[in-house]
CSV table of C-alpha atoms and ligand atoms in Angstrom, one decimal:
chain,number,residue,atom,x,y,z
A,178,MET,CA,76.5,137.3,79.2
A,179,GLY,CA,77.9,134.3,77.3
A,180,ARG,CA,75.2,132.1,75.9
A,181,LEU,CA,74.5,128.4,76.4
A,182,HIS,CA,74.2,126.5,73.1
A,183,VAL,CA,72.8,123.1,73.3
A,184,CYS,CA,73.9,121.4,70.0
A,185,ASP,CA,70.8,119.3,69.4
A,186,HIS,CA,71.5,118.2,65.9
A,187,PRO,CA,70.1,114.6,65.4
A,188,LEU,CA,73.5,113.1,64.6
A,189,ILE,CA,74.9,114.5,67.9
A,190,GLN,CA,71.9,113.4,69.9
A,191,HIS,CA,72.2,109.9,68.4
A,192,LYS,CA,75.9,109.6,69.2
A,193,VAL,CA,75.5,110.9,72.7
A,194,THR,CA,73.0,108.1,73.5
A,195,TYR,CA,75.6,105.5,72.6
A,196,LEU,CA,78.2,107.4,74.6
A,197,ARG,CA,76.0,107.2,77.7
A,198,ASP,CA,75.4,103.4,77.3
A,199,LYS,CA,77.5,101.6,79.9
A,200,THR,CA,78.0,98.7,77.5
A,201,THR,CA,79.9,100.9,75.1
A,202,GLU,CA,83.5,99.8,75.2
A,203,THR,CA,86.6,102.0,75.2
A,204,LYS,CA,87.3,101.9,71.5
A,205,GLN,CA,83.8,102.9,70.5
A,206,PHE,CA,83.6,105.4,73.3
A,207,ARG,CA,86.7,107.1,72.0
A,208,GLU,CA,85.4,107.1,68.4
A,209,LEU,CA,82.1,108.7,69.5
A,210,VAL,CA,83.9,111.4,71.5
A,211,ASP,CA,85.9,112.2,68.4
A,212,GLU,CA,82.9,112.3,66.1
A,213,ILE,CA,80.7,114.4,68.4
A,214,SER,CA,83.6,116.8,68.9
A,215,THR,CA,83.9,117.3,65.1
A,216,LEU,CA,80.1,117.9,64.8
A,217,MET,CA,80.2,120.4,67.8
A,218,ALA,CA,83.1,122.2,66.3
A,219,TYR,CA,80.9,122.9,63.3
A,220,GLU,CA,78.4,124.6,65.6
A,221,ALA,CA,81.0,126.4,67.7
A,222,THR,CA,82.6,128.0,64.6
A,223,ARG,CA,79.3,129.3,63.2
A,224,ASP,CA,80.1,132.9,64.2
A,225,PHE,CA,83.6,133.0,62.7
A,226,PRO,CA,83.9,136.1,60.6
A,227,LEU,CA,84.4,135.9,56.8
A,228,THR,CA,86.2,138.0,54.3
A,229,THR,CA,86.0,138.0,50.5
A,230,ALA,CA,88.8,136.5,48.4
A,231,LYS,CA,89.2,136.2,44.6
A,232,VAL,CA,89.4,132.7,43.3
A,233,GLN,CA,90.2,131.7,39.7
A,234,THR,CA,87.9,128.8,38.8
A,235,PRO,CA,88.5,126.8,35.6
A,236,VAL,CA,85.9,129.1,34.0
A,237,VAL,CA,86.2,132.7,35.4
A,238,GLU,CA,87.6,134.7,38.2
A,239,ALA,CA,85.1,134.6,41.1
A,240,GLU,CA,84.7,136.1,44.5
A,241,GLY,CA,84.7,133.6,47.3
A,242,ARG,CA,84.6,133.8,51.1
A,243,ILE,CA,87.3,132.7,53.5
A,244,ILE,CA,87.6,132.8,57.3
A,245,ALA,CA,89.0,136.0,58.6
A,246,GLY,CA,90.0,137.0,62.1
A,247,ARG,CA,92.1,135.5,64.8
A,248,MET,CA,93.9,132.1,64.7
A,249,VAL,CA,92.5,129.5,67.0
A,250,GLY,CA,93.9,127.7,70.1
A,251,LEU,CA,92.4,124.6,71.5
A,252,ILE,CA,92.9,124.0,75.3
A,253,PRO,CA,91.9,120.5,76.4
A,254,ILE,CA,91.7,120.0,80.2
A,255,LEU,CA,93.6,116.8,80.9
A,256,ARG,CA,92.9,114.0,80.8
A,257,ALA,CA,89.5,113.7,79.3
A,258,GLY,CA,89.6,116.8,77.2
A,259,LEU,CA,92.4,115.2,75.2
A,260,GLY,CA,89.8,112.9,73.7
A,261,MET,CA,88.1,115.9,71.9
A,262,VAL,CA,91.2,117.4,70.3
A,263,ASP,CA,91.6,115.4,67.1
A,264,GLY,CA,87.9,115.7,66.4
A,265,VAL,CA,88.1,119.5,66.5
A,266,LEU,CA,91.4,119.6,64.6
A,267,LYS,CA,89.7,117.8,61.7
A,268,LEU,CA,87.8,121.1,61.0
A,269,LEU,CA,90.5,123.5,62.4
A,270,PRO,CA,93.7,121.8,61.3
A,271,SER,CA,95.9,124.9,61.8
A,272,ALA,CA,94.8,125.4,65.5
A,273,ARG,CA,97.5,125.2,68.1
A,274,VAL,CA,96.9,123.1,71.2
A,275,GLY,CA,97.7,124.0,74.8
A,276,HIS,CA,97.2,121.7,77.7
A,277,ILE,CA,95.9,122.3,81.2
A,278,GLY,CA,96.2,119.4,83.6
A,279,LEU,CA,93.6,119.4,86.4
A,280,TYR,CA,92.0,116.6,88.4
A,281,ARG,CA,89.1,116.8,90.7
A,282,ASP,CA,89.8,115.9,94.3
A,283,GLU,CA,87.3,113.1,95.0
A,284,GLU,CA,86.5,114.3,98.5
A,285,THR,CA,86.3,118.1,98.1
A,286,LEU,CA,85.4,118.1,94.3
A,287,GLN,CA,87.9,121.0,94.0
A,288,PRO,CA,90.2,121.0,90.9
A,289,VAL,CA,93.9,120.4,91.5
A,290,GLU,CA,96.3,121.9,88.9
A,291,TYR,CA,99.3,119.7,87.9
A,292,TYR,CA,100.3,120.8,84.4
A,293,VAL,CA,100.1,123.9,82.2
A,294,SER,CA,101.7,124.1,78.7
A,295,LEU,CA,100.5,126.8,76.3
A,296,PRO,CA,101.6,127.9,72.8
A,297,THR,CA,103.9,131.0,72.9
A,298,ASP,CA,101.3,133.1,71.0
A,299,VAL,CA,98.4,131.9,73.0
A,300,ALA,CA,97.3,135.4,74.0
A,301,GLU,CA,96.7,136.3,70.3
A,302,ARG,CA,94.5,133.3,69.6
A,303,GLU,CA,90.8,132.7,69.9
A,304,LEU,CA,90.7,130.0,72.6
A,305,ILE,CA,88.3,127.1,72.9
A,306,VAL,CA,88.5,125.1,76.1
A,307,LEU,CA,87.6,121.4,75.7
A,308,ASP,CA,86.4,119.0,78.4
A,309,PRO,CA,83.7,116.4,77.9
A,310,MET,CA,82.2,116.9,81.4
A,311,LEU,CA,80.9,120.1,83.0
A,312,ALA,CA,79.8,118.9,86.5
A,313,THR,CA,80.3,121.4,89.3
A,314,GLY,CA,82.1,123.7,86.9
A,315,GLY,CA,85.2,123.8,89.1
A,316,SER,CA,87.6,122.4,86.5
A,317,ALA,CA,86.3,124.6,83.7
A,318,ASN,CA,86.4,127.7,85.8
A,319,ALA,CA,89.9,127.0,87.0
A,320,ALA,CA,91.1,126.4,83.4
A,321,ILE,CA,89.6,129.6,82.2
A,322,SER,CA,91.1,131.5,85.2
A,323,ILE,CA,94.5,130.0,84.4
A,324,LEU,CA,94.3,131.3,80.8
A,325,LYS,CA,93.1,134.8,82.0
A,326,GLN,CA,96.0,135.0,84.4
A,327,ARG,CA,98.3,134.5,81.4
A,328,GLY,CA,96.8,137.4,79.5
A,329,CYS,CA,94.5,135.3,77.3
A,330,LYS,CA,90.9,135.9,76.5
A,331,PRO,CA,89.2,132.5,76.2
A,332,THR,CA,85.8,132.9,74.5
A,333,LYS,CA,84.3,129.4,74.2
A,334,LEU,CA,83.9,126.3,76.3
A,335,MET,CA,83.0,123.0,74.6
A,336,CYS,CA,81.7,120.1,76.7
A,337,LEU,CA,79.8,117.0,75.7
A,338,ILE,CA,77.6,116.7,78.8
A,339,ALA,CA,76.8,119.4,81.3
A,340,ALA,CA,74.9,119.7,84.6
A,341,PRO,CA,72.9,122.9,85.2
A,342,GLU,CA,75.1,123.5,88.3
A,343,GLY,CA,78.2,123.6,86.2
A,344,VAL,CA,76.7,125.9,83.5
A,345,LYS,CA,75.5,128.3,86.3
A,346,ALA,CA,79.0,128.3,87.9
A,347,VAL,CA,80.8,129.2,84.7
A,348,GLN,CA,78.2,131.8,83.7
A,349,GLU,CA,78.7,133.4,87.2
A,350,ALA,CA,82.5,133.3,87.2
A,351,HIS,CA,83.1,134.0,83.5
A,352,PRO,CA,80.0,135.6,82.1
A,353,GLU,CA,81.6,136.4,78.7
A,354,ILE,CA,82.2,132.7,77.8
A,355,ASP,CA,79.9,131.0,75.3
A,356,ILE,CA,79.2,127.4,76.4
A,357,PHE,CA,78.6,124.7,73.8
A,358,VAL,CA,77.2,121.4,75.1
A,359,ALA,CA,75.8,118.3,73.4
A,360,ALA,CA,73.4,117.6,76.3
A,361,LEU,CA,72.2,119.4,79.3
A,362,ASP,CA,71.4,116.8,82.0
A,363,THR,CA,69.2,117.1,85.1
A,364,HIS,CA,71.5,117.4,88.1
A,365,LEU,CA,74.6,116.2,90.0
A,366,ASN,CA,74.4,113.3,92.5
A,367,GLU,CA,75.9,113.3,96.0
A,368,HIS,CA,79.3,112.3,94.6
A,369,GLY,CA,79.4,115.2,92.1
A,370,TYR,CA,78.6,112.9,89.1
A,371,ILE,CA,76.3,114.1,86.3
A,372,VAL,CA,72.9,112.4,86.2
A,373,PRO,CA,72.1,110.6,83.9
A,374,GLY,CA,75.6,111.5,82.6
A,375,LEU,CA,78.0,108.8,81.2
A,376,GLY,CA,80.1,108.0,84.3
A,377,ASP,CA,83.8,109.0,84.5
A,378,ALA,CA,84.8,110.3,81.1
A,379,GLY,CA,88.5,109.9,81.6
A,380,ASP,CA,88.2,106.3,82.8
A,381,ARG,CA,85.9,105.4,79.9
A,382,LEU,CA,88.2,107.1,77.3
A,383,TYR,CA,91.4,105.5,78.6
A,384,GLY,CA,90.1,102.2,80.0
A,385,THR,CA,91.3,102.9,83.5
A,386,LYS,CA,89.0,101.3,86.3
B,3,PRP,C1,86.5,115.2,85.0
B,3,PRP,C2,86.1,115.9,83.8
B,3,PRP,C3,86.3,117.4,84.2
B,3,PRP,C4,85.9,117.4,85.6
B,3,PRP,C5,84.5,117.9,85.7
B,3,PRP,O1,87.9,115.2,85.1
B,3,PRP,O2,86.9,115.6,82.6
B,3,PRP,O3,87.6,117.9,84.0
B,3,PRP,O4,85.9,116.0,86.0
B,3,PRP,O5,84.1,118.0,87.0
B,3,PRP,P1,83.9,119.5,87.6
B,3,PRP,O6,83.0,120.3,86.7
B,3,PRP,O7,83.1,119.2,88.9
B,3,PRP,O8,85.2,120.1,87.9
B,3,PRP,P2,88.7,114.3,86.3
B,3,PRP,O9,88.9,115.2,87.5
B,3,PRP,O10,87.9,113.1,86.6
B,3,PRP,O11,90.1,114.1,85.7
B,3,PRP,P3,90.5,113.2,84.4
B,3,PRP,O12,90.0,113.9,83.2
B,3,PRP,O13,91.9,113.1,84.5
B,3,PRP,O14,89.8,111.8,84.5
B,4,URA,N1,83.6,114.0,85.8
B,4,URA,C1,83.2,112.9,85.0
B,4,URA,O1,84.0,112.3,84.3
B,4,URA,N2,81.9,112.6,85.1
B,4,URA,C2,81.0,113.2,85.8
B,4,URA,O2,79.8,112.8,85.8
B,4,URA,C3,81.5,114.3,86.6
B,4,URA,C4,82.8,114.6,86.6
């Protein structure tokens, strides 16, 4: 069973509080999503395997450690997942980025697919799916299924705010996925919004509505 990691570093918790604040304007909201994504990437890469490498310092030849293992692919779920990409790329600058476009039907809360574009070598990469909000889990589950249908093995899902309902849905549908969240909130309201949440992440990132 994949694990739920709540990234409770004080810097992350501090920034999430300002992210939730309804008076936080688009510019600052975008900056906070970017910064929190960088900090979470640090946590989500903690298990990356290392190998030894020789390094010539100005003094002697020494043995250092470098990252081994598979190359990384980032898969933001459009639109809101796009806001997390640059923050993660700051720590993983060689990662390739694939895009999955999904929107949640406001009535049924079911995800509707409208775009998929993935790197050609996506199946060989360690994939991290990015989306700030994990509400019912429908969008994350659909994105992970789309990747699996194309022969990929996504291993991680990184979200800023999650509802317990969404975590449970992903753990049931895709039990191998490790889920990283900055905050685990209490519940979903009758409109499928996370409570206390931060409202509509896409609208707050892009100033729509
Ligand atoms: C939001 C969010 C997730 C989804 C979460 O996207 O970014 O993708 O809702 O809800 P779920 O867990 O119930 O599926 P939205 O559909 O609003 O699209 P947007 O990113 O284009 O604004
Ligand atoms: N999508 C959002 O952007 N916010 C929520 O609270 C739920 C789904």
